[in-house]
Amino acid sequence: MALTPAPFGSALPSGWDAHVHVFDSAAPARAGHYQPVHRPLADIEALAAAHGVGHLVLVQPSVYGTDNRVLLDALAQTPGRHRGVVVLDVGVPDAELDRMHALGVRGVRFNLVSPVGNGPEAMKALAPRLAERGWHVQWYANPGDLATIAQLHQGSAVACVLDHLAGLHTLLPGQDLAWQGLTRLAGQGAWVKLSGWYRLLASAPYGLLHPAITRVAAQMGERLVWGSDWPHTFFASGALPSYASVWEPVVNALGHGAALRIRDAGARLYA
């Protein structure tokens, strides 16, 4: 089922897209990584609003490393409307963290998939200062990392958010130990982003992922958010999936009412 377009002239839609990236073709990108196409905030704002989504979570892409200027500049364009998840050096000054918080940053991304991402040691070093500000830790990880992440968050005051269905791809056996790791994380209060379907060995319309989506939803309860993963760096710039096509798996797997609640849950996680 497709998203319902918002009526022209209506108030800002309540829905949240909890995983998008913005790119500035003039900004320096890391050598040896993909070279992003220019994708400004205005493009995704217009696309999302036409489908009932008025709030975005801008996630720092690995291609920019710890240089968060593109993301922070985008947040400053519409104060209070959107939120951000950044990537940090462990030595970042407290004053910079406070400035980021004022702009709308609410989390820090740690990437165990990309070779240029921050990992567990950086998380442990930053965690006390993140907890002081009520920020969370967002993990882009493989299924085999879930047990390690659960251990890192044991007794931690910092909430955990797992990107892209926690990496639980279509070829993962139903009895894989990763599911035990997810169960442990669920007990610790972790959240999961329903996003990045094409990163999970699936193709549109992603029906092969419905069992995993349903199982994750049963474990996580109300701690689910949805993200489009726009602008879909997995694809060539001229072959991007439609916005509706990456929303429909949530509706088809969980039902329309549950899907809408998930789409609105960003208001709680990113308050």
PDB file of C-alpha atoms in Angstrom:
ATOM      1  CA  MET A   1       0.000   0.000   0.000  1.00  0.00           C
ATOM      2  CA  ALA A   2       1.427   3.376  -1.014  1.00  0.00           C
ATOM      3  CA  LEU A   3       1.820   6.409   1.189  1.00  0.00           C
ATOM      4  CA  THR A   4      -1.118   8.803   1.058  1.00  0.00           C
ATOM      5  CA  PRO A   5      -0.088  12.148  -0.455  1.00  0.00           C
ATOM      6  CA  ALA A   6      -0.643  15.117   1.841  1.00  0.00           C
ATOM      7  CA  PRO A   7      -3.308  17.602   0.662  1.00  0.00           C
ATOM      8  CA  PHE A   8      -1.933  20.751  -0.913  1.00  0.00           C
ATOM      9  CA  GLY A   9      -1.693  23.571   1.606  1.00  0.00           C
ATOM     10  CA  SER A  10      -2.119  21.320   4.635  1.00  0.00           C
ATOM     11  CA  ALA A  11      -0.153  21.635   7.862  1.00  0.00           C
ATOM     12  CA  LEU A  12       3.239  19.961   8.146  1.00  0.00           C
ATOM     13  CA  PRO A  13       2.691  16.172   7.998  1.00  0.00           C
ATOM     14  CA  SER A  14       3.308  14.292  11.247  1.00  0.00           C
ATOM     15  CA  GLY A  15       5.226  11.339   9.824  1.00  0.00           C
ATOM     16  CA  TRP A  16       8.942  10.729  10.343  1.00  0.00           C
ATOM     17  CA  ASP A  17      11.472   9.347   7.890  1.00  0.00           C
ATOM     18  CA  ALA A  18      14.190   8.257  10.300  1.00  0.00           C
ATOM     19  CA  HIS A  19      17.004   7.604   7.831  1.00  0.00           C
ATOM     20  CA  VAL A  20      18.000   9.937   5.007  1.00  0.00           C
ATOM     21  CA  HIS A  21      21.272  11.442   3.819  1.00  0.00           C
ATOM     22  CA  VAL A  22      21.980  14.826   2.287  1.00  0.00           C
ATOM     23  CA  PHE A  23      24.923  15.486  -0.012  1.00  0.00           C
ATOM     24  CA  ASP A  24      26.652  18.588  -1.322  1.00  0.00           C
ATOM     25  CA  SER A  25      28.690  17.924  -4.439  1.00  0.00           C
ATOM     26  CA  ALA A  26      31.041  20.754  -3.433  1.00  0.00           C
ATOM     27  CA  ALA A  27      31.878  19.181  -0.062  1.00  0.00           C
ATOM     28  CA  PRO A  28      35.072  17.109   0.205  1.00  0.00           C
ATOM     29  CA  ALA A  29      34.442  13.354   0.195  1.00  0.00           C
ATOM     30  CA  ARG A  30      36.784  10.639   1.384  1.00  0.00           C
ATOM     31  CA  ALA A  31      39.096   9.263  -1.281  1.00  0.00           C
ATOM     32  CA  GLY A  32      38.487   5.666  -2.304  1.00  0.00           C
ATOM     33  CA  HIS A  33      34.804   5.852  -1.368  1.00  0.00           C
ATOM     34  CA  TYR A  34      31.765   6.516  -3.562  1.00  0.00           C
ATOM     35  CA  GLN A  35      31.426  10.039  -4.916  1.00  0.00           C
ATOM     36  CA  PRO A  36      27.988  11.344  -3.953  1.00  0.00           C
ATOM     37  CA  VAL A  37      25.613  13.117  -6.299  1.00  0.00           C
ATOM     38  CA  HIS A  38      24.297  16.487  -5.119  1.00  0.00           C
ATOM     39  CA  ARG A  39      21.185  15.768  -3.017  1.00  0.00           C
ATOM     40  CA  PRO A  40      20.053  18.810  -0.996  1.00  0.00           C
ATOM     41  CA  LEU A  41      17.593  18.861   1.877  1.00  0.00           C
ATOM     42  CA  ALA A  42      14.904  20.595  -0.181  1.00  0.00           C
ATOM     43  CA  ASP A  43      14.662  17.600  -2.525  1.00  0.00           C
ATOM     44  CA  ILE A  44      13.842  15.068   0.176  1.00  0.00           C
ATOM     45  CA  GLU A  45      11.635  17.519   2.090  1.00  0.00           C
ATOM     46  CA  ALA A  46       9.401  17.919  -0.951  1.00  0.00           C
ATOM     47  CA  LEU A  47       9.348  14.210  -1.759  1.00  0.00           C
ATOM     48  CA  ALA A  48       8.608  13.171   1.818  1.00  0.00           C
ATOM     49  CA  ALA A  49       5.951  15.823   2.457  1.00  0.00           C
ATOM     50  CA  ALA A  50       4.041  14.677  -0.619  1.00  0.00           C
ATOM     51  CA  HIS A  51       3.728  11.286   1.103  1.00  0.00           C
ATOM     52  CA  GLY A  52       2.703  12.302   4.602  1.00  0.00           C
ATOM     53  CA  VAL A  53       6.185  12.728   6.082  1.00  0.00           C
ATOM     54  CA  GLY A  54       7.117  16.111   7.521  1.00  0.00           C
ATOM     55  CA  HIS A  55      10.149  15.282   9.659  1.00  0.00           C
ATOM     56  CA  LEU A  56      13.476  13.777   8.659  1.00  0.00           C
ATOM     57  CA  VAL A  57      16.412  12.273  10.498  1.00  0.00           C
ATOM     58  CA  LEU A  58      19.585  13.228   8.656  1.00  0.00           C
ATOM     59  CA  VAL A  59      22.228  10.540   9.120  1.00  0.00           C
ATOM     60  CA  GLN A  60      25.891  11.318   8.518  1.00  0.00           C
ATOM     61  CA  PRO A  61      27.085   9.242   5.546  1.00  0.00           C
ATOM     62  CA  SER A  62      30.433   7.476   5.808  1.00  0.00           C
ATOM     63  CA  VAL A  63      31.761   9.345   2.771  1.00  0.00           C
ATOM     64  CA  TYR A  64      32.079  12.521   4.892  1.00  0.00           C
ATOM     65  CA  GLY A  65      33.715  10.857   7.883  1.00  0.00           C
ATOM     66  CA  THR A  66      33.536  13.095  10.956  1.00  0.00           C
ATOM     67  CA  ASP A  67      33.036  16.274   8.920  1.00  0.00           C
ATOM     68  CA  ASN A  68      29.370  16.912   9.735  1.00  0.00           C
ATOM     69  CA  ARG A  69      29.106  20.347   8.128  1.00  0.00           C
ATOM     70  CA  VAL A  70      26.714  19.353   5.336  1.00  0.00           C
ATOM     71  CA  LEU A  71      24.332  17.719   7.808  1.00  0.00           C
ATOM     72  CA  LEU A  72      24.517  20.544  10.347  1.00  0.00           C
ATOM     73  CA  ASP A  73      24.004  23.201   7.688  1.00  0.00           C
ATOM     74  CA  ALA A  74      20.905  21.334   6.528  1.00  0.00           C
ATOM     75  CA  LEU A  75      19.487  21.176  10.064  1.00  0.00           C
ATOM     76  CA  ALA A  76      20.016  24.914  10.417  1.00  0.00           C
ATOM     77  CA  GLN A  77      17.828  25.589   7.365  1.00  0.00           C
ATOM     78  CA  THR A  78      14.618  24.587   9.174  1.00  0.00           C
ATOM     79  CA  PRO A  79      15.243  24.954  12.927  1.00  0.00           C
ATOM     80  CA  GLY A  80      13.418  22.403  15.064  1.00  0.00           C
ATOM     81  CA  ARG A  81      11.812  20.484  12.210  1.00  0.00           C
ATOM     82  CA  HIS A  82      14.360  17.723  11.627  1.00  0.00           C
ATOM     83  CA  ARG A  83      16.892  15.742  13.660  1.00  0.00           C
ATOM     84  CA  GLY A  84      20.437  14.548  13.024  1.00  0.00           C
ATOM     85  CA  VAL A  85      22.718  11.594  13.736  1.00  0.00           C
ATOM     86  CA  VAL A  86      26.398  12.477  13.396  1.00  0.00           C
ATOM     87  CA  VAL A  87      29.790  10.764  13.351  1.00  0.00           C
ATOM     88  CA  LEU A  88      32.294  12.082  15.884  1.00  0.00           C
ATOM     89  CA  ASP A  89      35.946  12.116  16.772  1.00  0.00           C
ATOM     90  CA  VAL A  90      36.383  11.079  20.391  1.00  0.00           C
ATOM     91  CA  GLY A  91      38.076  14.401  21.137  1.00  0.00           C
ATOM     92  CA  VAL A  92      35.157  16.569  20.029  1.00  0.00           C
ATOM     93  CA  PRO A  93      34.761  19.500  22.473  1.00  0.00           C
ATOM     94  CA  ASP A  94      31.724  19.655  24.741  1.00  0.00           C
ATOM     95  CA  ALA A  95      30.845  23.048  23.287  1.00  0.00           C
ATOM     96  CA  GLU A  96      30.541  21.486  19.839  1.00  0.00           C
ATOM     97  CA  LEU A  97      28.288  18.743  21.192  1.00  0.00           C
ATOM     98  CA  ASP A  98      26.081  21.407  22.749  1.00  0.00           C
ATOM     99  CA  ARG A  99      25.949  23.331  19.471  1.00  0.00           C
ATOM    100  CA  MET A 100      24.962  20.154  17.646  1.00  0.00           C
ATOM    101  CA  HIS A 101      22.247  19.438  20.203  1.00  0.00           C
ATOM    102  CA  ALA A 102      20.773  22.900  19.721  1.00  0.00           C
ATOM    103  CA  LEU A 103      20.619  22.262  15.972  1.00  0.00           C
ATOM    104  CA  GLY A 104      18.763  18.972  16.474  1.00  0.00           C
ATOM    105  CA  VAL A 105      21.395  16.241  16.758  1.00  0.00           C
ATOM    106  CA  ARG A 106      20.194  13.367  18.941  1.00  0.00           C
ATOM    107  CA  GLY A 107      22.530  10.481  18.166  1.00  0.00           C
ATOM    108  CA  VAL A 108      25.946   9.299  17.009  1.00  0.00           C
ATOM    109  CA  ARG A 109      26.453   6.671  14.336  1.00  0.00           C
ATOM    110  CA  PHE A 110      28.934   3.830  14.682  1.00  0.00           C
ATOM    111  CA  ASN A 111      29.579   1.802  11.555  1.00  0.00           C
ATOM    112  CA  LEU A 112      30.787  -1.799  11.687  1.00  0.00           C
ATOM    113  CA  VAL A 113      30.068  -2.417   7.993  1.00  0.00           C
ATOM    114  CA  SER A 114      32.132   0.289   6.300  1.00  0.00           C
ATOM    115  CA  PRO A 115      35.915   0.143   6.821  1.00  0.00           C
ATOM    116  CA  VAL A 116      35.934   3.880   7.593  1.00  0.00           C
ATOM    117  CA  GLY A 117      33.413   3.785  10.436  1.00  0.00           C
ATOM    118  CA  ASN A 118      33.931   4.316  14.164  1.00  0.00           C
ATOM    119  CA  GLY A 119      33.677   1.201  16.304  1.00  0.00           C
ATOM    120  CA  PRO A 120      33.313  -0.058  19.880  1.00  0.00           C
ATOM    121  CA  GLU A 121      36.294   1.767  21.386  1.00  0.00           C
ATOM    122  CA  ALA A 122      35.013   5.118  20.160  1.00  0.00           C
ATOM    123  CA  MET A 123      31.562   4.277  21.483  1.00  0.00           C
ATOM    124  CA  LYS A 124      32.900   3.511  24.951  1.00  0.00           C
ATOM    125  CA  ALA A 125      34.930   6.721  24.974  1.00  0.00           C
ATOM    126  CA  LEU A 126      32.008   8.918  23.927  1.00  0.00           C
ATOM    127  CA  ALA A 127      29.173   7.196  25.823  1.00  0.00           C
ATOM    128  CA  PRO A 128      29.327   9.234  29.066  1.00  0.00           C
ATOM    129  CA  ARG A 129      29.040  12.524  27.206  1.00  0.00           C
ATOM    130  CA  LEU A 130      26.263  11.205  24.974  1.00  0.00           C
ATOM    131  CA  ALA A 131      24.322  10.054  28.025  1.00  0.00           C
ATOM    132  CA  GLU A 132      24.592  13.527  29.572  1.00  0.00           C
ATOM    133  CA  ARG A 133      22.738  14.935  26.565  1.00  0.00           C
ATOM    134  CA  GLY A 134      20.191  12.156  26.207  1.00  0.00           C
ATOM    135  CA  TRP A 135      21.637  11.061  22.866  1.00  0.00           C
ATOM    136  CA  HIS A 136      21.574   7.522  21.537  1.00  0.00           C
ATOM    137  CA  VAL A 137      24.065   5.311  19.733  1.00  0.00           C
ATOM    138  CA  GLN A 138      23.122   4.185  16.240  1.00  0.00           C
ATOM    139  CA  TRP A 139      24.792   1.043  14.886  1.00  0.00           C
ATOM    140  CA  TYR A 140      25.184   0.040  11.257  1.00  0.00           C
ATOM    141  CA  ALA A 141      26.206  -3.561  11.806  1.00  0.00           C
ATOM    142  CA  ASN A 142      26.117  -7.113  10.514  1.00  0.00           C
ATOM    143  CA  PRO A 143      24.028  -9.811  12.226  1.00  0.00           C
ATOM    144  CA  GLY A 144      27.142 -11.330  13.767  1.00  0.00           C
ATOM    145  CA  ASP A 145      27.810  -8.052  15.594  1.00  0.00           C
ATOM    146  CA  LEU A 146      24.567  -8.009  17.592  1.00  0.00           C
ATOM    147  CA  ALA A 147      25.901 -10.011  20.535  1.00  0.00           C
ATOM    148  CA  THR A 148      28.884  -7.656  20.817  1.00  0.00           C
ATOM    149  CA  ILE A 149      26.617  -4.614  20.667  1.00  0.00           C
ATOM    150  CA  ALA A 150      24.423  -6.099  23.393  1.00  0.00           C
ATOM    151  CA  GLN A 151      27.487  -6.583  25.572  1.00  0.00           C
ATOM    152  CA  LEU A 152      28.581  -2.984  24.971  1.00  0.00           C
ATOM    153  CA  HIS A 153      25.166  -1.673  26.020  1.00  0.00           C
ATOM    154  CA  GLN A 154      24.811  -3.890  29.077  1.00  0.00           C
ATOM    155  CA  GLY A 155      24.292  -1.469  31.941  1.00  0.00           C
ATOM    156  CA  SER A 156      24.839   1.524  29.662  1.00  0.00           C
ATOM    157  CA  ALA A 157      22.836   4.719  30.055  1.00  0.00           C
ATOM    158  CA  VAL A 158      22.971   5.264  26.288  1.00  0.00           C
ATOM    159  CA  ALA A 159      20.116   3.892  24.192  1.00  0.00           C
ATOM    160  CA  CYS A 160      20.843   1.703  21.167  1.00  0.00           C
ATOM    161  CA  VAL A 161      19.334   2.064  17.686  1.00  0.00           C
ATOM    162  CA  LEU A 162      20.034  -0.567  15.018  1.00  0.00           C
ATOM    163  CA  ASP A 163      20.106   0.463  11.363  1.00  0.00           C
ATOM    164  CA  HIS A 164      18.498  -1.414   8.504  1.00  0.00           C
ATOM    165  CA  LEU A 165      16.505  -4.162  10.253  1.00  0.00           C
ATOM    166  CA  ALA A 166      19.567  -4.886  12.412  1.00  0.00           C
ATOM    167  CA  GLY A 167      21.213  -6.382   9.319  1.00  0.00           C
ATOM    168  CA  LEU A 168      18.950  -9.456   9.442  1.00  0.00           C
ATOM    169  CA  HIS A 169      19.134 -10.402   5.775  1.00  0.00           C
ATOM    170  CA  THR A 170      17.075 -12.904   3.800  1.00  0.00           C
ATOM    171  CA  LEU A 171      19.669 -15.703   3.911  1.00  0.00           C
ATOM    172  CA  LEU A 172      20.003 -15.664   7.699  1.00  0.00           C
ATOM    173  CA  PRO A 173      18.752 -18.943   9.229  1.00  0.00           C
ATOM    174  CA  GLY A 174      15.850 -18.651  11.622  1.00  0.00           C
ATOM    175  CA  GLN A 175      17.940 -20.190  14.412  1.00  0.00           C
ATOM    176  CA  ASP A 176      21.001 -18.024  13.828  1.00  0.00           C
ATOM    177  CA  LEU A 177      22.626 -16.697  17.001  1.00  0.00           C
ATOM    178  CA  ALA A 178      22.002 -13.167  15.743  1.00  0.00           C
ATOM    179  CA  TRP A 179      18.373 -13.546  16.806  1.00  0.00           C
ATOM    180  CA  GLN A 180      19.527 -14.242  20.350  1.00  0.00           C
ATOM    181  CA  GLY A 181      21.582 -11.071  20.211  1.00  0.00           C
ATOM    182  CA  LEU A 182      18.523  -9.141  19.073  1.00  0.00           C
ATOM    183  CA  THR A 183      16.450 -10.625  21.893  1.00  0.00           C
ATOM    184  CA  ARG A 184      19.036  -9.447  24.389  1.00  0.00           C
ATOM    185  CA  LEU A 185      19.088  -5.977  22.850  1.00  0.00           C
ATOM    186  CA  ALA A 186      15.291  -5.823  22.908  1.00  0.00           C
ATOM    187  CA  GLY A 187      15.426  -6.554  26.624  1.00  0.00           C
ATOM    188  CA  GLN A 188      17.797  -3.612  27.024  1.00  0.00           C
ATOM    189  CA  GLY A 189      15.340  -1.258  25.327  1.00  0.00           C
ATOM    190  CA  ALA A 190      16.970  -1.043  21.890  1.00  0.00           C
ATOM    191  CA  TRP A 191      15.202   0.345  18.821  1.00  0.00           C
ATOM    192  CA  VAL A 192      15.311  -0.951  15.234  1.00  0.00           C
ATOM    193  CA  LYS A 193      15.014   1.016  12.009  1.00  0.00           C
ATOM    194  CA  LEU A 194      12.883  -0.630   9.353  1.00  0.00           C
ATOM    195  CA  SER A 195      14.980   0.515   6.415  1.00  0.00           C
ATOM    196  CA  GLY A 196      17.567  -0.412   3.815  1.00  0.00           C
ATOM    197  CA  TRP A 197      15.696  -3.418   2.412  1.00  0.00           C
ATOM    198  CA  TYR A 198      17.942  -3.672  -0.644  1.00  0.00           C
ATOM    199  CA  ARG A 199      20.968  -3.965   1.645  1.00  0.00           C
ATOM    200  CA  LEU A 200      19.543  -7.221   3.021  1.00  0.00           C
ATOM    201  CA  LEU A 201      19.849  -9.476  -0.039  1.00  0.00           C
ATOM    202  CA  ALA A 202      16.337  -8.624  -1.172  1.00  0.00           C
ATOM    203  CA  SER A 203      14.786  -6.894  -4.146  1.00  0.00           C
ATOM    204  CA  ALA A 204      11.498  -5.050  -4.638  1.00  0.00           C
ATOM    205  CA  PRO A 205       8.785  -5.621  -3.532  1.00  0.00           C
ATOM    206  CA  TYR A 206      10.825  -7.201  -0.688  1.00  0.00           C
ATOM    207  CA  GLY A 207       8.347  -9.929   0.179  1.00  0.00           C
ATOM    208  CA  LEU A 208      11.197 -12.212   1.267  1.00  0.00           C
ATOM    209  CA  LEU A 209      11.805  -9.850   4.183  1.00  0.00           C
ATOM    210  CA  HIS A 210       8.255  -9.931   5.547  1.00  0.00           C
ATOM    211  CA  PRO A 211       8.952 -12.810   7.983  1.00  0.00           C
ATOM    212  CA  ALA A 212      11.981 -10.995   9.407  1.00  0.00           C
ATOM    213  CA  ILE A 213      10.074  -7.699   9.659  1.00  0.00           C
ATOM    214  CA  THR A 214       7.256  -9.458  11.510  1.00  0.00           C
ATOM    215  CA  ARG A 215       9.651 -11.244  13.852  1.00  0.00           C
ATOM    216  CA  VAL A 216      11.589  -8.075  14.623  1.00  0.00           C
ATOM    217  CA  ALA A 217       8.356  -6.196  15.293  1.00  0.00           C
ATOM    218  CA  ALA A 218       7.224  -8.899  17.719  1.00  0.00           C
ATOM    219  CA  GLN A 219      10.476  -8.564  19.661  1.00  0.00           C
ATOM    220  CA  MET A 220      10.813  -4.778  19.652  1.00  0.00           C
ATOM    221  CA  GLY A 221       7.198  -3.816  20.330  1.00  0.00           C
ATOM    222  CA  GLU A 222       6.749  -0.048  20.030  1.00  0.00           C
ATOM    223  CA  ARG A 223      10.473   0.629  19.578  1.00  0.00           C
ATOM    224  CA  LEU A 224      10.469   0.731  15.790  1.00  0.00           C
ATOM    225  CA  VAL A 225      10.958   3.582  13.343  1.00  0.00           C
ATOM    226  CA  TRP A 226      10.905   3.629   9.554  1.00  0.00           C
ATOM    227  CA  GLY A 227      13.496   5.118   7.220  1.00  0.00           C
ATOM    228  CA  SER A 228      13.592   5.447   3.443  1.00  0.00           C
ATOM    229  CA  ASP A 229      17.417   5.440   3.181  1.00  0.00           C
ATOM    230  CA  TRP A 230      17.066   8.206   0.568  1.00  0.00           C
ATOM    231  CA  PRO A 231      18.916   8.928  -1.730  1.00  0.00           C
ATOM    232  CA  HIS A 232      19.706   5.229  -1.945  1.00  0.00           C
ATOM    233  CA  THR A 233      23.476   5.255  -2.472  1.00  0.00           C
ATOM    234  CA  PHE A 234      23.213   1.523  -3.190  1.00  0.00           C
ATOM    235  CA  PHE A 235      21.769   2.427  -6.628  1.00  0.00           C
ATOM    236  CA  ALA A 236      22.931   4.376  -9.653  1.00  0.00           C
ATOM    237  CA  SER A 237      21.632   7.946  -9.561  1.00  0.00           C
ATOM    238  CA  GLY A 238      19.265   7.336 -12.465  1.00  0.00           C
ATOM    239  CA  ALA A 239      17.728   4.159 -11.070  1.00  0.00           C
ATOM    240  CA  LEU A 240      16.507   5.098  -7.599  1.00  0.00           C
ATOM    241  CA  PRO A 241      13.567   3.215  -6.071  1.00  0.00           C
ATOM    242  CA  SER A 242      10.392   5.197  -5.549  1.00  0.00           C
ATOM    243  CA  TYR A 243       9.713   6.626  -2.108  1.00  0.00           C
ATOM    244  CA  ALA A 244       6.530   4.593  -1.763  1.00  0.00           C
ATOM    245  CA  SER A 245       8.268   1.333  -2.685  1.00  0.00           C
ATOM    246  CA  VAL A 246      10.471   1.393   0.424  1.00  0.00           C
ATOM    247  CA  TRP A 247       7.504   2.176   2.681  1.00  0.00           C
ATOM    248  CA  GLU A 248       5.223  -0.550   1.361  1.00  0.00           C
ATOM    249  CA  PRO A 249       7.078  -3.501   2.995  1.00  0.00           C
ATOM    250  CA  VAL A 250       6.160  -2.116   6.433  1.00  0.00           C
ATOM    251  CA  VAL A 251       2.478  -1.875   5.505  1.00  0.00           C
ATOM    252  CA  ASN A 252       2.423  -5.244   3.777  1.00  0.00           C
ATOM    253  CA  ALA A 253       4.174  -7.054   6.631  1.00  0.00           C
ATOM    254  CA  LEU A 254       2.541  -5.371   9.634  1.00  0.00           C
ATOM    255  CA  GLY A 255      -0.687  -3.759   8.451  1.00  0.00           C
ATOM    256  CA  HIS A 256      -1.602  -0.156   7.771  1.00  0.00           C
ATOM    257  CA  GLY A 257      -2.398   0.887  11.337  1.00  0.00           C
ATOM    258  CA  ALA A 258       0.822  -0.495  12.794  1.00  0.00           C
ATOM    259  CA  ALA A 259       2.818   1.008   9.939  1.00  0.00           C
ATOM    260  CA  LEU A 260       1.444   4.486  10.607  1.00  0.00           C
ATOM    261  CA  ARG A 261       2.282   4.184  14.306  1.00  0.00           C
ATOM    262  CA  ILE A 262       5.832   3.215  13.370  1.00  0.00           C
ATOM    263  CA  ARG A 263       6.096   6.177  11.008  1.00  0.00           C
ATOM    264  CA  ASP A 264       5.056   8.523  13.824  1.00  0.00           C
ATOM    265  CA  ALA A 265       7.342   6.936  16.445  1.00  0.00           C
ATOM    266  CA  GLY A 266      10.235   9.188  15.503  1.00  0.00           C
ATOM    267  CA  ALA A 267       8.569  11.886  17.579  1.00  0.00           C
ATOM    268  CA  ARG A 268       9.402   9.790  20.664  1.00  0.00           C
ATOM    269  CA  LEU A 269      12.875   8.585  19.765  1.00  0.00           C
ATOM    270  CA  TYR A 270      14.136  11.934  18.477  1.00  0.00           C
ATOM    271  CA  ALA A 271      12.418  14.283  20.942  1.00  0.00           C
TER     272      ALA A 271
END
